[in-house]
Coordinates of C-alpha atoms and ligand atoms in Angstrom, one line a residue:
M1 CA 41.0 121.2 120.3
G2 CA 43.2 118.2 119.8
I3 CA 44.5 118.4 116.2
T4 CA 46.6 115.5 115.1
L5 CA 49.4 115.8 112.5
H6 CA 51.2 112.9 110.9
G7 CA 54.9 112.8 109.8
I8 CA 58.0 110.6 109.9
G9 CA 58.7 109.4 113.4
V10 CA 62.5 109.4 113.6
V11 CA 63.2 108.7 117.2
G12 CA 60.8 106.7 119.4
G13 CA 59.5 107.9 122.7
I14 CA 56.8 110.3 123.8
A15 CA 57.3 113.9 124.9
I16 CA 54.7 116.3 126.3
G17 CA 55.6 120.0 126.5
R18 CA 55.2 123.6 125.3
A19 CA 55.9 124.5 121.7
H20 CA 58.7 126.9 121.0
L21 CA 58.6 128.1 117.4
M22 CA 62.1 128.5 116.1
S23 CA 62.0 130.7 113.0
H24 CA 64.6 131.9 110.7
T25 CA 63.7 135.4 109.4
E26 CA 63.7 135.6 105.7
V27 CA 66.2 138.1 104.3
D28 CA 65.3 140.2 101.3
I29 CA 68.0 140.2 98.8
A30 CA 68.6 143.6 97.3
H31 CA 70.2 144.2 93.9
Y32 CA 71.9 147.5 93.2
E33 CA 74.9 148.9 91.4
V34 CA 78.0 149.9 93.4
P35 CA 79.9 153.0 92.1
A36 CA 83.4 152.1 90.9
N37 CA 85.1 153.9 93.8
Q38 CA 83.0 151.9 96.3
V39 CA 83.8 148.5 94.9
Q40 CA 86.7 147.8 97.3
T41 CA 84.6 148.8 100.3
E42 CA 81.8 146.5 99.1
I43 CA 84.3 143.6 98.8
A44 CA 85.5 144.4 102.3
R45 CA 81.8 144.3 103.5
F46 CA 81.5 140.9 102.0
D47 CA 84.8 139.7 103.6
N48 CA 83.6 141.0 106.9
A49 CA 80.3 139.0 106.7
V50 CA 82.2 135.8 105.8
R51 CA 84.6 136.4 108.8
K52 CA 81.7 137.0 111.1
T53 CA 79.9 133.9 110.0
R54 CA 83.1 131.8 110.4
K55 CA 83.6 133.2 113.9
E56 CA 80.0 132.3 114.8
L57 CA 80.3 128.8 113.5
E58 CA 83.6 128.3 115.2
M59 CA 82.1 129.5 118.5
L60 CA 79.2 127.1 118.1
W61 CA 81.6 124.3 117.4
G62 CA 83.5 125.2 120.5
S63 CA 80.4 125.2 122.6
I64 CA 79.4 121.6 121.7
P65 CA 79.1 119.7 125.0
E66 CA 81.3 116.7 125.6
N67 CA 78.4 114.3 125.7
A68 CA 76.9 115.5 122.4
P69 CA 76.8 113.1 119.4
A70 CA 80.0 113.0 117.3
E71 CA 78.0 113.9 114.2
L72 CA 77.2 117.3 115.5
G73 CA 80.9 118.3 115.4
S74 CA 81.4 116.8 112.0
F75 CA 78.3 118.5 110.5
L76 CA 79.5 121.9 111.9
S77 CA 83.0 121.3 110.5
L78 CA 81.3 120.6 107.2
H79 CA 79.6 124.0 107.4
I80 CA 82.9 125.7 108.2
M81 CA 84.5 123.8 105.2
I82 CA 81.7 124.9 102.9
L83 CA 82.2 128.5 104.1
N84 CA 86.0 128.4 103.5
D85 CA 85.7 126.9 100.1
A86 CA 86.8 129.4 97.4
T87 CA 83.5 129.0 95.5
L88 CA 81.7 130.7 98.4
S89 CA 84.3 132.9 100.0
R90 CA 86.2 134.1 96.9
E91 CA 84.0 133.9 93.8
P92 CA 81.4 136.5 95.0
R93 CA 84.3 139.0 95.5
H94 CA 85.2 138.5 91.8
L95 CA 81.5 139.2 90.8
I96 CA 81.4 142.4 92.8
E97 CA 84.6 143.5 91.1
T98 CA 83.6 142.7 87.6
Q99 CA 79.8 143.5 87.7
H100 CA 79.9 146.3 90.3
C101 CA 77.0 144.7 92.0
N102 CA 76.3 144.7 95.8
A103 CA 77.6 141.8 98.0
E104 CA 74.2 140.2 98.5
W105 CA 73.5 140.0 94.8
A106 CA 77.0 138.6 94.1
L107 CA 76.4 135.9 96.7
K108 CA 73.0 135.1 95.4
Q109 CA 74.3 134.6 91.9
Q110 CA 77.0 132.3 93.1
L111 CA 74.5 130.4 95.2
D112 CA 72.3 129.8 92.1
V113 CA 75.4 128.4 90.2
L114 CA 76.2 126.1 93.1
L115 CA 72.6 124.9 93.5
A116 CA 72.3 124.2 89.7
Q117 CA 75.5 122.0 90.1
F118 CA 73.9 120.1 93.0
D119 CA 70.7 119.4 91.0
E120 CA 72.9 117.5 88.5
I121 CA 74.3 115.2 91.2
E122 CA 72.9 111.7 91.2
E123 CA 74.3 110.5 94.4
S124 CA 71.7 111.0 97.1
Y125 CA 73.9 111.8 100.1
L126 CA 75.8 114.5 98.2
R127 CA 72.6 115.9 96.7
E128 CA 71.3 116.2 100.3
R129 CA 74.3 118.4 101.1
R130 CA 72.6 121.1 99.0
A131 CA 70.7 122.0 102.2
D132 CA 74.0 122.6 104.0
V133 CA 75.2 125.1 101.3
V134 CA 71.9 126.9 101.6
Q135 CA 72.2 127.1 105.4
V136 CA 75.7 128.5 105.3
V137 CA 74.8 131.1 102.6
D138 CA 71.8 132.1 104.7
R139 CA 74.1 132.8 107.6
I140 CA 76.3 135.1 105.3
F141 CA 73.1 136.9 104.2
K142 CA 72.2 137.5 107.8
A143 CA 75.7 138.7 108.6
L144 CA 75.4 141.2 105.7
A145 CA 72.1 142.4 107.0
G146 CA 73.4 142.7 110.5
Q147 CA 71.0 140.1 111.9
A148 CA 71.7 137.3 114.3
A149 CA 71.9 133.9 112.5
T150 CA 71.3 131.7 115.5
P151 CA 67.8 131.6 116.9
H152 CA 67.3 131.6 120.6
L153 CA 65.6 129.2 122.9
P154 CA 63.4 130.5 125.7
A155 CA 65.1 130.9 129.1
A156 CA 64.9 127.8 131.3
Q157 CA 61.2 127.1 132.1
S158 CA 59.4 124.8 134.3
E159 CA 57.7 122.9 131.5
N160 CA 59.4 120.9 128.7
T161 CA 60.4 122.8 125.6
I162 CA 59.5 121.2 122.3
V163 CA 61.1 123.0 119.3
V164 CA 58.8 123.4 116.3
A165 CA 60.7 124.5 113.2
H166 CA 60.3 124.6 109.4
E167 CA 63.8 123.3 109.1
L168 CA 66.7 122.8 111.5
S169 CA 70.4 123.1 110.7
P170 CA 73.1 121.3 112.7
A171 CA 74.1 124.7 114.1
D172 CA 70.6 125.2 115.5
M173 CA 70.8 121.8 117.1
V174 CA 73.8 122.8 119.2
L175 CA 71.3 124.6 121.3
F176 CA 69.6 121.3 122.1
K177 CA 72.5 120.5 124.4
D178 CA 72.1 119.4 128.1
G179 CA 68.5 118.6 127.8
A180 CA 67.4 122.1 126.9
V181 CA 65.0 120.6 124.4
T182 CA 62.8 117.6 125.1
A183 CA 61.7 116.9 121.6
F184 CA 61.4 118.6 118.2
V185 CA 59.3 118.5 115.1
T186 CA 60.0 120.0 111.6
D187 CA 58.0 120.6 108.5
V188 CA 60.7 119.2 106.2
G189 CA 63.4 116.6 106.3
G190 CA 63.9 113.2 104.8
A191 CA 65.4 110.0 106.1
T192 CA 68.9 111.0 105.1
S193 CA 68.8 114.6 106.2
H194 CA 71.2 115.8 108.8
T195 CA 68.3 116.6 111.0
A196 CA 67.2 113.0 110.9
I197 CA 70.8 111.7 111.5
L198 CA 71.2 114.1 114.5
A199 CA 67.8 113.2 115.8
R200 CA 68.9 109.6 116.0
S201 CA 72.1 110.3 117.8
L202 CA 70.5 112.8 120.2
D203 CA 67.9 110.1 121.0
I204 CA 65.1 112.6 121.7
P205 CA 61.6 112.0 120.4
S206 CA 61.2 113.7 117.0
V207 CA 58.8 113.8 114.0
L208 CA 59.9 115.2 110.7
A209 CA 58.1 116.0 107.4
L210 CA 54.9 117.4 109.0
H211 CA 54.6 119.9 106.1
N212 CA 52.9 122.8 107.9
A213 CA 53.4 122.2 111.7
H214 CA 55.3 125.5 112.0
Q215 CA 52.2 127.4 110.7
I216 CA 49.6 125.5 112.6
I217 CA 51.2 125.3 116.1
E218 CA 51.4 128.4 118.2
E219 CA 54.1 129.6 120.6
G220 CA 53.6 128.2 124.0
E221 CA 50.9 125.7 123.0
L222 CA 50.8 122.3 124.7
I223 CA 51.8 119.5 122.3
I224 CA 52.4 115.8 122.4
V225 CA 55.2 114.4 120.2
D226 CA 54.9 110.6 119.6
G227 CA 58.0 109.6 117.8
I228 CA 56.9 105.9 117.8
Q229 CA 53.9 106.5 115.6
G230 CA 55.1 109.7 113.9
V231 CA 52.3 111.7 115.4
V232 CA 52.0 115.2 116.9
V233 CA 48.9 116.1 118.9
I234 CA 48.2 119.9 119.4
D235 CA 46.3 121.1 122.4
P236 CA 45.2 117.6 123.6
D237 CA 42.2 117.3 125.9
E238 CA 42.5 115.8 129.4
K239 CA 41.7 112.2 128.3
I240 CA 44.2 112.2 125.5
L241 CA 46.8 113.7 127.7
A242 CA 46.3 111.1 130.4
E243 CA 46.6 108.3 127.9
Y244 CA 49.8 109.7 126.4
K245 CA 51.2 110.2 130.0
R246 CA 50.5 106.5 130.6
R247 CA 52.2 105.5 127.4
Q248 CA 55.1 107.7 128.1
Q249 CA 55.7 106.2 131.5
A250 CA 55.4 102.6 130.2
F251 CA 57.8 103.4 127.3
Q252 CA 60.4 104.9 129.6
Q253 CA 60.1 102.1 132.2
E254 CA 60.5 99.4 129.5
K255 CA 63.4 101.3 127.8
R256 CA 65.3 101.4 131.1
R257 CA 64.7 97.8 131.8
L258 CA 65.7 96.6 128.4
K259 CA 68.8 98.9 128.1
A260 CA 70.4 96.9 130.9
L261 CA 70.2 93.8 128.6
K262 CA 72.4 95.4 125.9
G263 CA 75.6 93.6 126.9
A264 CA 73.9 90.3 128.0
V265 CA 74.8 87.3 125.9
P266 CA 71.5 85.8 124.5
T267 CA 71.4 82.3 125.9
T268 CA 68.4 80.3 126.9
R269 CA 68.0 79.3 130.5
D270 CA 69.2 75.8 129.7
G271 CA 72.4 77.2 128.1
V272 CA 71.8 77.2 124.4
A273 CA 73.4 80.2 122.6
I274 CA 71.1 82.2 120.3
E275 CA 72.2 84.8 117.7
L276 CA 70.4 88.1 117.4
Q277 CA 71.1 90.2 114.4
A278 CA 69.6 93.3 112.9
N279 CA 67.8 94.2 109.7
I280 CA 68.7 97.6 108.2
E281 CA 67.6 99.6 105.2
L282 CA 70.3 102.2 104.9
P283 CA 73.8 102.7 106.4
L284 CA 72.4 105.4 108.6
D285 CA 70.5 102.7 110.6
M286 CA 73.8 101.5 112.0
P287 CA 73.8 103.5 115.2
Q288 CA 70.6 101.7 116.2
V289 CA 72.2 98.4 115.4
K290 CA 75.1 99.1 117.7
A291 CA 73.0 100.7 120.4
N292 CA 70.9 97.5 120.7
G293 CA 73.9 95.1 120.7
A294 CA 73.2 93.2 117.5
T295 CA 76.0 90.7 116.7
G296 CA 75.6 91.1 112.9
V297 CA 73.4 92.5 110.2
G298 CA 71.2 89.6 109.1
L299 CA 69.4 91.6 106.4
F300 CA 70.4 94.8 104.6
R301 CA 67.5 95.5 102.3
S302 CA 69.7 97.0 99.5
E303 CA 66.7 98.1 97.5
F304 CA 66.3 101.1 99.8
L305 CA 69.4 102.6 98.1
F306 CA 67.5 102.4 94.8
L307 CA 64.1 103.7 95.9
G308 CA 62.7 107.3 96.1
R309 CA 65.0 108.6 93.4
E310 CA 64.9 109.4 89.7
T311 CA 68.0 107.5 88.7
L312 CA 69.9 104.4 89.6
P313 CA 72.7 104.5 92.2
S314 CA 76.1 104.0 90.5
E315 CA 78.5 101.1 91.3
Q316 CA 80.6 103.6 93.3
E317 CA 77.7 104.9 95.4
Q318 CA 76.6 101.4 96.2
F319 CA 80.2 100.3 97.0
F320 CA 80.5 103.1 99.5
A321 CA 77.2 102.3 101.2
Y322 CA 78.1 98.5 101.5
K323 CA 81.7 99.2 102.6
E324 CA 80.5 101.6 105.3
V325 CA 78.2 99.0 106.9
L326 CA 80.9 96.3 106.6
E327 CA 83.5 98.4 108.2
Q328 CA 81.3 99.4 111.0
M329 CA 80.6 95.8 111.9
G330 CA 84.3 94.7 111.8
N331 CA 84.4 90.9 111.8
L332 CA 80.8 90.4 112.5
P333 CA 78.7 89.1 109.6
V334 CA 76.8 91.5 107.3
T335 CA 74.2 89.9 105.1
I336 CA 73.4 92.1 102.1
R337 CA 70.4 91.1 100.1
T338 CA 70.6 91.8 96.3
L339 CA 68.0 94.1 94.9
D340 CA 64.5 93.0 95.9
I341 CA 62.2 95.4 94.0
G342 CA 59.0 95.0 92.2
A343 CA 55.4 94.6 93.6
D344 CA 55.0 97.3 96.4
K345 CA 58.6 98.5 95.9
M346 CA 58.7 99.8 92.4
P347 CA 61.2 102.6 92.0
K348 CA 60.7 105.8 89.9
W349 CA 63.4 104.9 87.4
S350 CA 62.0 101.5 86.5
D351 CA 60.0 101.2 83.3
H352 CA 58.5 97.8 84.2
S353 CA 54.8 98.2 84.2
T354 CA 52.7 96.8 87.0
F355 CA 50.3 93.9 86.3
A356 CA 47.3 92.7 88.1
N357 CA 49.3 90.5 90.5
P358 CA 52.5 92.5 91.0
A359 CA 53.7 90.2 93.9
L360 CA 53.7 87.3 91.4
G361 CA 55.4 89.3 88.7
L362 CA 59.0 90.4 87.9
T363 CA 60.3 90.8 91.5
G364 CA 63.5 90.1 93.3
I365 CA 65.9 87.8 91.5
R366 CA 63.6 87.5 88.5
L367 CA 64.0 91.2 87.8
C368 CA 67.8 91.0 88.4
L369 CA 68.1 88.2 85.9
A370 CA 66.0 90.1 83.4
E371 CA 68.3 93.2 83.9
P372 CA 71.8 91.7 83.9
N373 CA 73.6 95.1 83.7
L374 CA 71.8 96.3 86.8
F375 CA 72.5 93.0 88.6
R376 CA 76.2 92.9 87.6
C377 CA 76.7 96.5 88.7
Q378 CA 75.4 95.6 92.2
L379 CA 77.4 92.4 92.3
R380 CA 80.6 94.3 91.5
A381 CA 79.9 96.8 94.2
L382 CA 79.2 94.1 96.7
L383 CA 82.3 92.1 95.9
R384 CA 84.5 95.2 96.0
A385 CA 83.0 95.9 99.5
S386 CA 83.7 92.3 100.6
H387 CA 87.3 93.2 100.9
Y388 CA 86.4 95.4 104.0
G389 CA 84.5 93.0 106.2
N390 CA 82.5 89.7 106.6
L391 CA 80.1 89.9 103.7
H392 CA 77.3 87.4 103.0
I393 CA 75.3 87.8 99.8
L394 CA 71.6 86.9 100.0
I395 CA 69.4 86.3 96.9
P396 CA 65.7 87.1 97.3
M397 CA 62.5 85.6 95.9
I398 CA 64.1 82.4 94.7
S399 CA 61.7 79.7 93.5
S400 CA 63.9 77.4 91.5
I401 CA 67.4 76.0 91.6
H402 CA 67.9 77.3 88.1
E403 CA 67.6 80.9 89.4
L404 CA 70.3 80.2 91.9
Q405 CA 72.6 78.8 89.3
Q406 CA 72.1 81.8 87.0
A407 CA 72.7 84.2 90.0
R408 CA 75.9 82.3 90.7
M409 CA 77.0 82.6 87.1
H410 CA 76.6 86.4 87.3
I411 CA 78.6 86.4 90.5
E412 CA 81.4 84.5 88.8
L413 CA 81.4 86.9 85.9
A414 CA 81.5 89.9 88.3
K415 CA 84.5 88.2 90.1
Q416 CA 86.2 87.7 86.8
S417 CA 85.8 91.3 85.7
L418 CA 87.3 92.5 89.1
T419 CA 90.2 90.0 88.8
D420 CA 90.9 91.4 85.3
E421 CA 91.0 94.9 86.7
G422 CA 93.2 93.9 89.6
I423 CA 90.5 95.0 92.2
P424 CA 90.7 93.1 95.5
F425 CA 87.7 91.2 96.8
N426 CA 87.0 88.2 99.1
R427 CA 87.0 85.1 96.8
N428 CA 85.2 83.1 99.5
V429 CA 82.3 85.4 100.1
K430 CA 79.3 83.4 101.4
L431 CA 76.2 83.0 99.3
G432 CA 72.7 82.2 100.6
V433 CA 69.1 82.3 99.4
M434 CA 65.9 83.6 101.0
I435 CA 63.4 80.9 101.7
E436 CA 60.2 83.0 101.1
T437 CA 58.3 81.1 98.4
P438 CA 56.5 77.8 99.2
A439 CA 58.5 76.3 96.3
A440 CA 61.8 77.1 98.0
A441 CA 60.5 75.9 101.4
I442 CA 59.2 72.6 100.0
M443 CA 62.4 71.9 98.0
V444 CA 64.7 73.4 100.7
N445 CA 66.9 70.2 100.7
N446 CA 68.0 71.0 97.1
F447 CA 69.0 74.5 98.0
L448 CA 70.8 73.5 101.2
K449 CA 73.2 71.4 99.1
Q450 CA 74.2 74.4 97.1
V451 CA 74.4 77.4 99.5
D452 CA 76.4 78.5 102.5
F453 CA 73.3 79.7 104.5
I454 CA 69.6 80.3 104.1
S455 CA 67.4 83.0 105.5
V456 CA 63.6 82.5 105.9
G457 CA 61.5 85.5 104.8
T458 CA 58.4 84.8 106.8
N459 CA 56.6 88.0 105.5
D460 CA 56.4 86.6 101.9
L461 CA 56.4 82.9 102.9
I462 CA 53.1 83.5 104.9
Q463 CA 51.7 85.6 102.1
F464 CA 52.3 83.0 99.4
T465 CA 51.6 79.9 101.5
L466 CA 48.2 81.3 102.7
A467 CA 47.5 83.2 99.5
V468 CA 46.9 86.3 101.6
D469 CA 48.2 89.7 100.3
R470 CA 50.5 90.9 103.1
S471 CA 49.5 94.6 102.5
D472 CA 45.7 94.2 102.1
D473 CA 43.7 95.3 105.1
M474 CA 40.7 93.4 104.0
V475 CA 42.4 90.0 104.5
A476 CA 44.7 91.0 107.4
H477 CA 42.8 88.7 109.8
L478 CA 43.7 85.8 107.6
Y479 CA 47.4 86.6 107.6
D480 CA 48.3 84.2 110.4
P481 CA 52.0 83.3 111.3
T482 CA 50.7 80.4 113.4
H483 CA 48.7 78.8 110.7
P484 CA 49.5 75.0 110.6
A485 CA 50.8 75.2 107.1
V486 CA 53.3 77.9 108.1
L487 CA 54.4 76.1 111.2
Y488 CA 54.9 72.9 109.2
L489 CA 57.0 74.7 106.5
L490 CA 59.1 76.4 109.2
S491 CA 59.7 73.3 111.2
Q492 CA 60.6 71.3 108.1
T493 CA 63.0 74.0 107.0
F494 CA 64.8 74.4 110.3
R495 CA 65.2 70.6 110.7
A496 CA 66.5 70.2 107.1
A497 CA 69.1 72.9 107.6
D498 CA 70.2 71.4 110.9
R499 CA 70.5 68.0 109.4
I500 CA 72.7 69.2 106.6
G501 CA 74.6 71.6 108.8
V502 CA 73.8 74.8 107.0
P503 CA 73.1 77.9 109.1
V504 CA 69.5 79.2 109.0
S505 CA 68.0 82.4 110.2
V506 CA 64.6 84.1 110.1
C507 CA 64.6 87.7 108.9
G508 CA 60.9 88.4 108.4
E509 CA 58.8 90.2 111.0
M510 CA 58.1 87.0 113.0
A511 CA 61.8 87.2 114.2
G512 CA 61.2 90.5 115.9
D513 CA 57.8 89.7 117.5
A514 CA 58.6 88.7 121.1
R515 CA 55.3 86.9 121.3
L516 CA 56.6 84.4 118.7
T517 CA 60.2 84.1 120.1
R518 CA 59.5 80.9 122.1
L519 CA 57.5 79.4 119.2
L520 CA 60.5 79.9 116.8
L521 CA 63.0 78.6 119.4
G522 CA 60.8 75.5 119.9
L523 CA 60.6 74.9 116.2
G524 CA 64.4 74.8 116.2
L525 CA 65.5 78.3 115.2
R526 CA 68.8 79.6 116.7
K527 CA 69.4 82.8 114.6
F528 CA 67.0 85.7 114.4
S529 CA 67.3 89.0 112.5
M530 CA 65.0 91.8 113.1
H531 CA 64.5 95.6 113.2
P532 CA 67.0 96.8 115.9
A533 CA 64.2 98.4 117.9
H534 CA 62.9 94.9 118.8
L535 CA 66.2 93.2 119.6
L536 CA 66.3 93.7 123.4
N537 CA 62.7 92.7 123.7
V538 CA 63.4 89.4 122.0
K539 CA 66.6 89.0 124.0
Q540 CA 64.7 89.3 127.2
K541 CA 62.4 86.5 126.0
V542 CA 65.3 84.3 125.0
L543 CA 66.9 84.7 128.4
K544 CA 63.7 83.6 130.1
T545 CA 63.1 80.5 128.0
D546 CA 64.0 76.9 128.8
L547 CA 64.0 74.8 125.6
V548 CA 63.2 71.6 127.4
E549 CA 60.3 73.1 129.3
I550 CA 58.6 74.6 126.2
Q551 CA 58.8 71.4 124.0
P552 CA 55.6 69.7 125.1
I553 CA 53.5 72.8 124.1
I554 CA 55.4 73.1 120.9
N555 CA 54.6 69.5 120.0
K556 CA 50.9 70.2 120.7
M557 CA 51.1 73.3 118.5
L558 CA 52.6 71.3 115.6
K559 CA 49.6 69.0 115.8
C560 CA 47.0 71.6 116.3
E561 CA 44.5 72.4 113.5
D562 CA 42.1 74.8 115.2
P563 CA 43.1 78.5 115.2
E564 CA 41.3 79.1 118.5
K565 CA 43.2 76.3 120.3
M566 CA 46.4 77.5 118.6
R567 CA 46.0 81.0 120.2
D568 CA 45.4 79.3 123.6
L569 CA 48.6 77.2 123.2
L570 CA 50.6 80.3 122.3
E571 CA 49.4 82.0 125.4
Q572 CA 50.3 79.0 127.5
L573 CA 53.7 79.0 125.9
N574 CA 54.4 82.6 126.7
A575 CA 53.0 82.2 130.3
L576 CA 55.6 79.6 131.2
Ligands
PEP1 C1 60.3 88.6 104.0 O1 59.7 88.4 103.0 O2 60.1 88.1 105.1 C2 61.5 89.5 104.0 C3 62.3 89.6 105.0 O3 61.6 90.3 102.9 P1 60.7 91.6 102.6 O4 59.9 91.9 103.9 O5 61.7 92.7 102.4 O6 59.9 91.2 101.5
MG2 MG1 60.4 89.1 101.0

């Protein structure tokens, strides 16, 4: 039949196997009165269920294999902690005693109270822990009903097992040990869910947020999980199957080859050292940064802490997120970009209306300067975090020196407020600007005199230089990173930075496109920052490049006006 479902691809790779539906039976929650002389027996029944649940969780914890990701242990400990908390293990006893209700009803009432408290929480990580409380309570309900809480996997079979579930808890994922499960898909789950975090550390193909996969897919059905594209194909025909088998093999071969490069120092064949850093959106991207051997975070798009939520993140919440990334990187540089919202990234809590040309509106630094409280809150969080690592602050969407000066003034005010409060921070934290508007690229010399570093945002620089909307399919063919105007601006920017001795990097998509690595090297770039998934690919290209050898073709490219010829030259460059 070949039905295709789309969700969030969490871990890359392709798996082909038989579906195993993992279901959690729903328990009906009865409500009845308990006679006064039975109250103590009912309390004992509740205590027994809690004890049984604790034993189960501890057993699961004890059976975590040595090679399992560390998160699995911590998430299970969290469930044990939730269970042991008096609000769950003691409060329902009190309700049974005072209301003479059955244990299930007492537990349900207490769960409702706890969930209402969770709904009040603003901080997204804590709010997500609501699911953990529900999962633990679900186990107690099952223990009260005398049902098994842990679903079972089918006995070892010749074909790969792909788990299909509405939702998975960390306890369910203990069963995925020792390769028992090849891939999994779920109906629910967001980017910060425990399921997503565990998926990343287990490193098996997975697609979340498929909405109704659990209802559509049948037990034993052949399915393909494509974690790269976030796609699940149910009951594929021979042709599709053959194509995915081919892609699977190619992916695995390439992954093996590239993995061997993780520890290699990125140096060109003629001995020039190149820096390869990673772009991240949230602290939970960090395992990927490390797994791919990045030597710094070149762009932390902080706006992702602000998106997809009803309210603003507090200074404290931001501080924890920044500190976590800085601590994980030790002495290596971490470049955190201040809020870059607006245009396609307008959060729910913002009341700024969208105009006909949102990309030319109140975005990036413009919005921050228009909302000084918002900006100051972020700057305080950043400066506080600077005490814990090697922080670089990066200002987005700058188009005039005046904006840089105003941003600097806000940083000074934030520093002063921290000093007044006796809060430690790094007084020499580095400050840089994004070069992503033509104005900033043309006037780059002025900026270079006033900053510690610059980072070129090619995504926007191409969009604004060529007047081509980066997200409009209709003009996608005109969005050309090798357009002469783009190459001219890039080469001028790299040369100016080199002359003045200010570090320059590229953090737009061009930096992660291995077909453009030699071109950027030839134009003078020595520092790249990209999605961690591209890092080893780019490193491979760096290792195979001789800067002297590529120069004649680069010179021709800089003089080339014809797009067709430019494509030829790029091919020649990559064929060297
Ligand atoms: C860029 O514009 O190249 C960039 C890195 O920023 P963003 O993609 O977040 O706009
Ligand atoms: Mg940009």
